[in-house]
Amino acid sequence: MTYTPVVSIAYHSGYGHTAVIAEAVKVGAIEAGATVHMIKVDEIDEAKWELLTASDAIIFGSPTYMGTASGAFHVFAEASSKIWFVAGWQDKVAAGFTNSGSKSGDKGNTLDYFQTLASQHGMSWVNLGLKPGWNSSTGSENDLNRLGFFDGATAQSNGDQGPEFVHKADIATAEHLGSRVTEQTRVLLAGRAALASV
C-alpha cells in the first residue's frame, strides 16, 4: 500500500527570502509524493489551524532575526499552546528551516527553537540527513548543505539583494528537506498501519 503523507509548511517570511525556501521545501515534498499545505503563520485562521492538526507532518520555517525566529513566528508558537493542551500535534513529524543574512547568523538557535517547540508538542523531529558541504579543497558553494547545519535546512541571503538571488544550493537543500520529511513520514504511517494490523 502506498501512503500519501499530508505535510503542512508553517512559515513566516519577512522580505520574501524565506518564502523562496518554503516553496522549495514544498517542491521536494510534492515530488516525494506528499499532499502539501502552505500556511503563512502571520495570516493564520481557524481553518488553517485545523489543517495543521489534520496533517501528518509540520515543517516550521522562519527567518532568523536577532538570533531566533521572527516575532511573527513566536506569536504563532505561543498561540499553539491551545493545541498543546489537548495534545493535538502529539506524535506528528516535525522539521524546520531558516534563512539569515550571514553565513552562520545564529541560525542554529532558530532550529533549536523549532525543535523545542516540536518537543513540547510531543512531535518527532526529522533532521536534514546530509553531511556538510563546502568544507574541503574540492568542495564548492554549490554543494548541498553548503552552510553545514544538521538540524534542518538553512539558507543565507545577502541583505542588499532580493528573493530572486536566494542561493541555488540553499534551494536544493530545502527541496531535500521536503523530500526527506515526506519519506520519513511515509515510513511512520506504514509502521503504524502494520502495528495496527497485528
Short mmCIF file of N, CA and C in Angstrom, two decimals, residues 53-167:
data_model
loop_
_atom_site.label_atom_id
_atom_site.label_comp_id
_atom_site.label_asym_id
_atom_site.label_seq_id
_atom_site.Cartn_x
_atom_site.Cartn_y
_atom_site.Cartn_z
N THR A 53 -3.56 20.57 12.36
CA THR A 53 -3.90 19.46 13.24
C THR A 53 -4.22 18.20 12.44
N ALA A 54 -4.72 18.36 11.22
CA ALA A 54 -5.04 17.21 10.37
C ALA A 54 -3.83 16.68 9.61
N SER A 55 -2.70 17.37 9.67
CA SER A 55 -1.51 16.98 8.93
C SER A 55 -0.75 15.85 9.62
N ASP A 56 0.00 15.10 8.83
CA ASP A 56 0.87 14.08 9.39
C ASP A 56 2.22 14.66 9.80
N ALA A 57 2.63 15.74 9.14
CA ALA A 57 3.91 16.38 9.43
C ALA A 57 3.76 17.89 9.32
N ILE A 58 4.50 18.61 10.17
CA ILE A 58 4.53 20.07 10.11
C ILE A 58 5.98 20.50 10.04
N ILE A 59 6.29 21.29 9.03
CA ILE A 59 7.64 21.82 8.86
C ILE A 59 7.60 23.31 9.19
N PHE A 60 8.35 23.72 10.21
CA PHE A 60 8.37 25.10 10.67
C PHE A 60 9.44 25.88 9.91
N GLY A 61 9.12 27.14 9.57
CA GLY A 61 10.09 27.97 8.88
C GLY A 61 9.99 29.43 9.26
N SER A 62 11.14 30.07 9.36
CA SER A 62 11.17 31.49 9.72
C SER A 62 12.55 32.05 9.39
N PRO A 63 12.63 33.34 9.09
CA PRO A 63 13.96 33.96 9.07
C PRO A 63 14.53 33.99 10.47
N THR A 64 15.83 34.08 10.57
CA THR A 64 16.47 34.27 11.87
C THR A 64 16.71 35.76 12.06
N TYR A 65 16.03 36.33 13.03
CA TYR A 65 16.20 37.74 13.37
C TYR A 65 16.75 37.83 14.79
N MET A 66 17.84 38.52 14.96
CA MET A 66 18.42 38.74 16.29
C MET A 66 18.58 37.43 17.06
N GLY A 67 19.02 36.39 16.34
CA GLY A 67 19.37 35.14 16.98
C GLY A 67 18.25 34.17 17.26
N THR A 68 17.06 34.42 16.71
CA THR A 68 15.96 33.49 16.93
C THR A 68 14.94 33.66 15.81
N ALA A 69 13.86 32.91 15.90
CA ALA A 69 12.80 33.05 14.90
C ALA A 69 12.17 34.43 14.99
N SER A 70 11.50 34.82 13.95
CA SER A 70 10.88 36.15 13.89
C SER A 70 9.79 36.30 14.94
N GLY A 71 9.45 37.56 15.24
CA GLY A 71 8.37 37.83 16.19
C GLY A 71 7.06 37.22 15.75
N ALA A 72 6.78 37.28 14.45
CA ALA A 72 5.53 36.71 13.93
C ALA A 72 5.48 35.21 14.18
N PHE A 73 6.62 34.54 14.04
CA PHE A 73 6.61 33.09 14.30
C PHE A 73 6.42 32.82 15.79
N HIS A 74 7.03 33.65 16.64
CA HIS A 74 6.86 33.47 18.09
C HIS A 74 5.39 33.63 18.48
N VAL A 75 4.69 34.57 17.87
CA VAL A 75 3.26 34.74 18.16
C VAL A 75 2.50 33.46 17.81
N PHE A 76 2.80 32.90 16.65
CA PHE A 76 2.19 31.64 16.22
C PHE A 76 2.50 30.52 17.21
N ALA A 77 3.76 30.41 17.61
CA ALA A 77 4.16 29.34 18.52
C ALA A 77 3.43 29.45 19.85
N GLU A 78 3.32 30.67 20.36
CA GLU A 78 2.60 30.85 21.63
C GLU A 78 1.12 30.51 21.47
N ALA A 79 0.54 30.86 20.34
CA ALA A 79 -0.87 30.54 20.10
C ALA A 79 -1.11 29.05 19.99
N SER A 80 -0.06 28.30 19.61
CA SER A 80 -0.22 26.85 19.51
C SER A 80 -0.39 26.17 20.86
N SER A 81 -0.25 26.93 21.94
CA SER A 81 -0.45 26.35 23.27
C SER A 81 -1.86 25.79 23.45
N LYS A 82 -2.83 26.36 22.71
CA LYS A 82 -4.19 25.81 22.78
C LYS A 82 -4.21 24.38 22.28
N ILE A 83 -3.40 24.09 21.27
CA ILE A 83 -3.31 22.73 20.73
C ILE A 83 -2.51 21.85 21.68
N TRP A 84 -1.50 22.43 22.31
CA TRP A 84 -0.69 21.69 23.28
C TRP A 84 -1.55 21.13 24.41
N PHE A 85 -2.51 21.91 24.88
CA PHE A 85 -3.36 21.47 25.99
C PHE A 85 -4.13 20.20 25.66
N VAL A 86 -4.46 19.99 24.41
CA VAL A 86 -5.24 18.80 24.02
C VAL A 86 -4.38 17.79 23.24
N ALA A 87 -3.05 18.00 23.23
CA ALA A 87 -2.10 17.10 22.55
C ALA A 87 -2.47 16.91 21.09
N GLY A 88 -2.88 18.00 20.43
CA GLY A 88 -3.34 17.91 19.05
C GLY A 88 -2.26 17.60 18.04
N TRP A 89 -0.99 17.87 18.38
CA TRP A 89 0.11 17.58 17.45
C TRP A 89 0.98 16.42 17.95
N GLN A 90 0.50 15.73 18.98
CA GLN A 90 1.26 14.62 19.56
C GLN A 90 1.61 13.59 18.49
N ASP A 91 2.87 13.19 18.43
CA ASP A 91 3.38 12.13 17.55
C ASP A 91 3.37 12.47 16.07
N LYS A 92 3.14 13.72 15.72
CA LYS A 92 3.31 14.12 14.32
C LYS A 92 4.81 14.28 14.04
N VAL A 93 5.15 14.27 12.78
CA VAL A 93 6.53 14.52 12.37
C VAL A 93 6.76 16.03 12.30
N ALA A 94 7.95 16.47 12.66
CA ALA A 94 8.29 17.90 12.61
C ALA A 94 9.68 18.07 11.99
N ALA A 95 9.90 19.23 11.40
CA ALA A 95 11.21 19.61 10.86
C ALA A 95 11.23 21.13 10.74
N GLY A 96 12.37 21.68 10.29
CA GLY A 96 12.43 23.14 10.22
C GLY A 96 13.47 23.66 9.24
N PHE A 97 13.30 24.93 8.90
CA PHE A 97 14.25 25.62 8.02
C PHE A 97 14.28 27.10 8.38
N THR A 98 15.42 27.73 8.07
CA THR A 98 15.56 29.16 8.37
C THR A 98 16.54 29.81 7.40
N ASN A 99 16.53 31.12 7.38
CA ASN A 99 17.36 31.94 6.50
C ASN A 99 17.88 33.13 7.29
N SER A 100 19.10 33.54 6.99
CA SER A 100 19.61 34.78 7.59
C SER A 100 20.57 35.44 6.62
N GLY A 101 20.98 36.66 6.96
CA GLY A 101 21.87 37.41 6.09
C GLY A 101 23.32 36.96 6.15
N SER A 102 23.72 36.35 7.27
CA SER A 102 25.10 35.92 7.43
C SER A 102 25.22 34.42 7.20
N LYS A 103 26.44 33.97 6.93
CA LYS A 103 26.65 32.55 6.67
C LYS A 103 26.21 31.71 7.87
N SER A 104 26.58 32.13 9.07
CA SER A 104 26.10 31.44 10.27
C SER A 104 24.85 32.15 10.77
N GLY A 105 25.04 33.40 11.19
CA GLY A 105 23.88 34.20 11.58
C GLY A 105 23.08 33.67 12.75
N ASP A 106 23.69 32.78 13.55
CA ASP A 106 23.00 32.17 14.70
C ASP A 106 21.75 31.40 14.28
N LYS A 107 21.77 30.85 13.07
CA LYS A 107 20.62 30.08 12.60
C LYS A 107 20.37 28.83 13.44
N GLY A 108 21.44 28.30 14.04
CA GLY A 108 21.27 27.13 14.89
C GLY A 108 20.29 27.38 16.03
N ASN A 109 20.29 28.61 16.55
CA ASN A 109 19.36 28.93 17.63
C ASN A 109 17.91 28.81 17.17
N THR A 110 17.65 29.23 15.93
CA THR A 110 16.28 29.15 15.41
C THR A 110 15.86 27.70 15.23
N LEU A 111 16.76 26.87 14.69
CA LEU A 111 16.43 25.45 14.54
C LEU A 111 16.24 24.79 15.90
N ASP A 112 17.06 25.17 16.89
CA ASP A 112 16.88 24.65 18.25
C ASP A 112 15.52 25.06 18.82
N TYR A 113 15.13 26.29 18.52
CA TYR A 113 13.82 26.78 18.99
C TYR A 113 12.69 25.95 18.37
N PHE A 114 12.81 25.66 17.08
CA PHE A 114 11.80 24.83 16.42
C PHE A 114 11.75 23.44 17.05
N GLN A 115 12.93 22.88 17.35
CA GLN A 115 12.99 21.55 17.95
C GLN A 115 12.34 21.55 19.33
N THR A 116 12.58 22.60 20.09
CA THR A 116 11.97 22.68 21.42
C THR A 116 10.46 22.79 21.30
N LEU A 117 9.98 23.60 20.37
CA LEU A 117 8.54 23.71 20.15
C LEU A 117 7.96 22.36 19.78
N ALA A 118 8.63 21.65 18.87
CA ALA A 118 8.16 20.33 18.46
C ALA A 118 8.15 19.36 19.64
N SER A 119 9.19 19.41 20.45
CA SER A 119 9.27 18.51 21.61
C SER A 119 8.17 18.81 22.61
N GLN A 120 7.87 20.08 22.82
CA GLN A 120 6.79 20.43 23.74
C GLN A 120 5.46 19.85 23.27
N HIS A 121 5.30 19.77 21.96
CA HIS A 121 4.07 19.21 21.39
C HIS A 121 4.13 17.69 21.27
N GLY A 122 5.25 17.07 21.65
CA GLY A 122 5.37 15.62 21.57
C GLY A 122 5.56 15.11 20.16
N MET A 123 6.15 15.95 19.30
CA MET A 123 6.37 15.58 17.90
C MET A 123 7.73 14.90 17.73
N SER A 124 7.90 14.24 16.59
CA SER A 124 9.16 13.55 16.28
C SER A 124 9.94 14.36 15.25
N TRP A 125 11.13 14.80 15.62
CA TRP A 125 11.92 15.68 14.77
C TRP A 125 12.69 14.91 13.70
N VAL A 126 12.64 15.40 12.46
CA VAL A 126 13.42 14.84 11.36
C VAL A 126 14.55 15.82 11.03
N ASN A 127 15.78 15.34 11.09
CA ASN A 127 16.92 16.21 10.76
C ASN A 127 17.14 16.26 9.25
N LEU A 128 18.15 17.01 8.84
CA LEU A 128 18.41 17.21 7.41
C LEU A 128 18.93 15.94 6.73
N GLY A 129 19.70 15.14 7.46
CA GLY A 129 20.18 13.89 6.91
C GLY A 129 21.23 14.06 5.83
N LEU A 130 21.98 15.14 5.87
CA LEU A 130 23.05 15.40 4.90
C LEU A 130 24.35 15.68 5.62
N LYS A 131 25.45 15.20 5.03
CA LYS A 131 26.76 15.62 5.50
C LYS A 131 26.96 17.09 5.11
N PRO A 132 27.84 17.80 5.80
CA PRO A 132 28.08 19.20 5.43
C PRO A 132 28.81 19.31 4.09
N GLY A 133 28.48 20.33 3.33
CA GLY A 133 29.17 20.59 2.08
C GLY A 133 30.15 21.74 2.22
N TRP A 134 30.86 22.03 1.17
CA TRP A 134 31.73 23.21 1.07
C TRP A 134 32.73 23.29 2.23
N ASN A 135 33.30 22.13 2.60
CA ASN A 135 34.23 22.14 3.73
C ASN A 135 35.54 21.44 3.40
N SER A 136 35.88 21.41 2.10
CA SER A 136 37.14 20.81 1.69
C SER A 136 37.67 21.58 0.48
N SER A 137 38.89 21.26 0.12
CA SER A 137 39.50 21.96 -1.02
C SER A 137 38.81 21.61 -2.33
N THR A 138 38.11 20.49 -2.35
CA THR A 138 37.36 20.11 -3.55
C THR A 138 35.89 20.47 -3.45
N GLY A 139 35.50 21.07 -2.32
CA GLY A 139 34.10 21.46 -2.13
C GLY A 139 33.77 22.73 -2.88
N SER A 140 32.48 23.07 -2.87
CA SER A 140 32.01 24.24 -3.61
C SER A 140 30.83 24.86 -2.88
N GLU A 141 30.64 26.15 -3.09
CA GLU A 141 29.47 26.80 -2.52
C GLU A 141 28.18 26.27 -3.13
N ASN A 142 28.30 25.48 -4.18
CA ASN A 142 27.13 24.89 -4.81
C ASN A 142 26.77 23.53 -4.23
N ASP A 143 27.50 23.08 -3.21
CA ASP A 143 27.21 21.81 -2.56
C ASP A 143 25.88 21.89 -1.80
N LEU A 144 25.20 20.74 -1.71
CA LEU A 144 24.08 20.65 -0.79
C LEU A 144 24.59 20.88 0.63
N ASN A 145 23.76 21.48 1.46
CA ASN A 145 24.12 21.79 2.85
C ASN A 145 25.45 22.54 2.92
N ARG A 146 25.59 23.53 2.05
CA ARG A 146 26.84 24.30 1.97
C ARG A 146 27.14 25.04 3.26
N LEU A 147 26.11 25.31 4.08
CA LEU A 147 26.32 26.05 5.33
C LEU A 147 26.60 25.13 6.50
N GLY A 148 26.46 23.83 6.31
CA GLY A 148 26.90 22.86 7.30
C GLY A 148 26.04 22.73 8.53
N PHE A 149 24.73 22.81 8.40
CA PHE A 149 23.84 22.59 9.54
C PHE A 149 23.23 21.19 9.44
N PHE A 150 22.93 20.60 10.58
CA PHE A 150 22.40 19.24 10.62
C PHE A 150 20.93 19.18 11.04
N ASP A 151 20.49 20.11 11.86
CA ASP A 151 19.15 20.04 12.45
C ASP A 151 18.03 20.33 11.46
N GLY A 152 18.35 21.09 10.40
CA GLY A 152 17.33 21.45 9.42
C GLY A 152 17.98 22.14 8.23
N ALA A 153 17.17 22.63 7.33
CA ALA A 153 17.69 23.31 6.14
C ALA A 153 17.93 24.78 6.45
N THR A 154 19.07 25.29 5.98
CA THR A 154 19.39 26.69 6.22
C THR A 154 19.76 27.37 4.90
N ALA A 155 19.58 28.68 4.91
CA ALA A 155 19.91 29.49 3.74
C ALA A 155 20.54 30.78 4.18
N GLN A 156 21.34 31.36 3.29
CA GLN A 156 21.95 32.66 3.53
C GLN A 156 21.59 33.55 2.36
N SER A 157 21.05 34.72 2.67
CA SER A 157 20.65 35.67 1.62
C SER A 157 21.26 37.03 1.90
N ASN A 158 21.91 37.60 0.91
CA ASN A 158 22.51 38.91 1.08
C ASN A 158 21.43 39.96 1.37
N GLY A 159 21.72 40.79 2.36
CA GLY A 159 20.74 41.77 2.78
C GLY A 159 20.41 42.83 1.75
N ASP A 160 21.31 43.03 0.78
CA ASP A 160 21.08 44.05 -0.23
C ASP A 160 20.57 43.48 -1.55
N GLN A 161 20.12 42.20 -1.52
CA GLN A 161 19.58 41.58 -2.73
C GLN A 161 18.21 40.97 -2.43
N GLY A 162 17.36 40.93 -3.44
CA GLY A 162 16.01 40.43 -3.28
C GLY A 162 15.93 38.92 -3.27
N PRO A 163 14.70 38.40 -3.09
CA PRO A 163 14.48 36.95 -3.00
C PRO A 163 14.92 36.18 -4.24
N GLU A 164 14.95 36.86 -5.38
CA GLU A 164 15.36 36.18 -6.61
C GLU A 164 16.83 35.76 -6.59
N PHE A 165 17.59 36.26 -5.61
CA PHE A 165 19.00 35.92 -5.51
C PHE A 165 19.28 34.85 -4.45
N VAL A 166 18.25 34.23 -3.89
CA VAL A 166 18.49 33.14 -2.94
C VAL A 166 19.35 32.08 -3.62
N HIS A 167 20.36 31.62 -2.92
CA HIS A 167 21.36 30.72 -3.50
C HIS A 167 20.73 29.40 -3.94
#
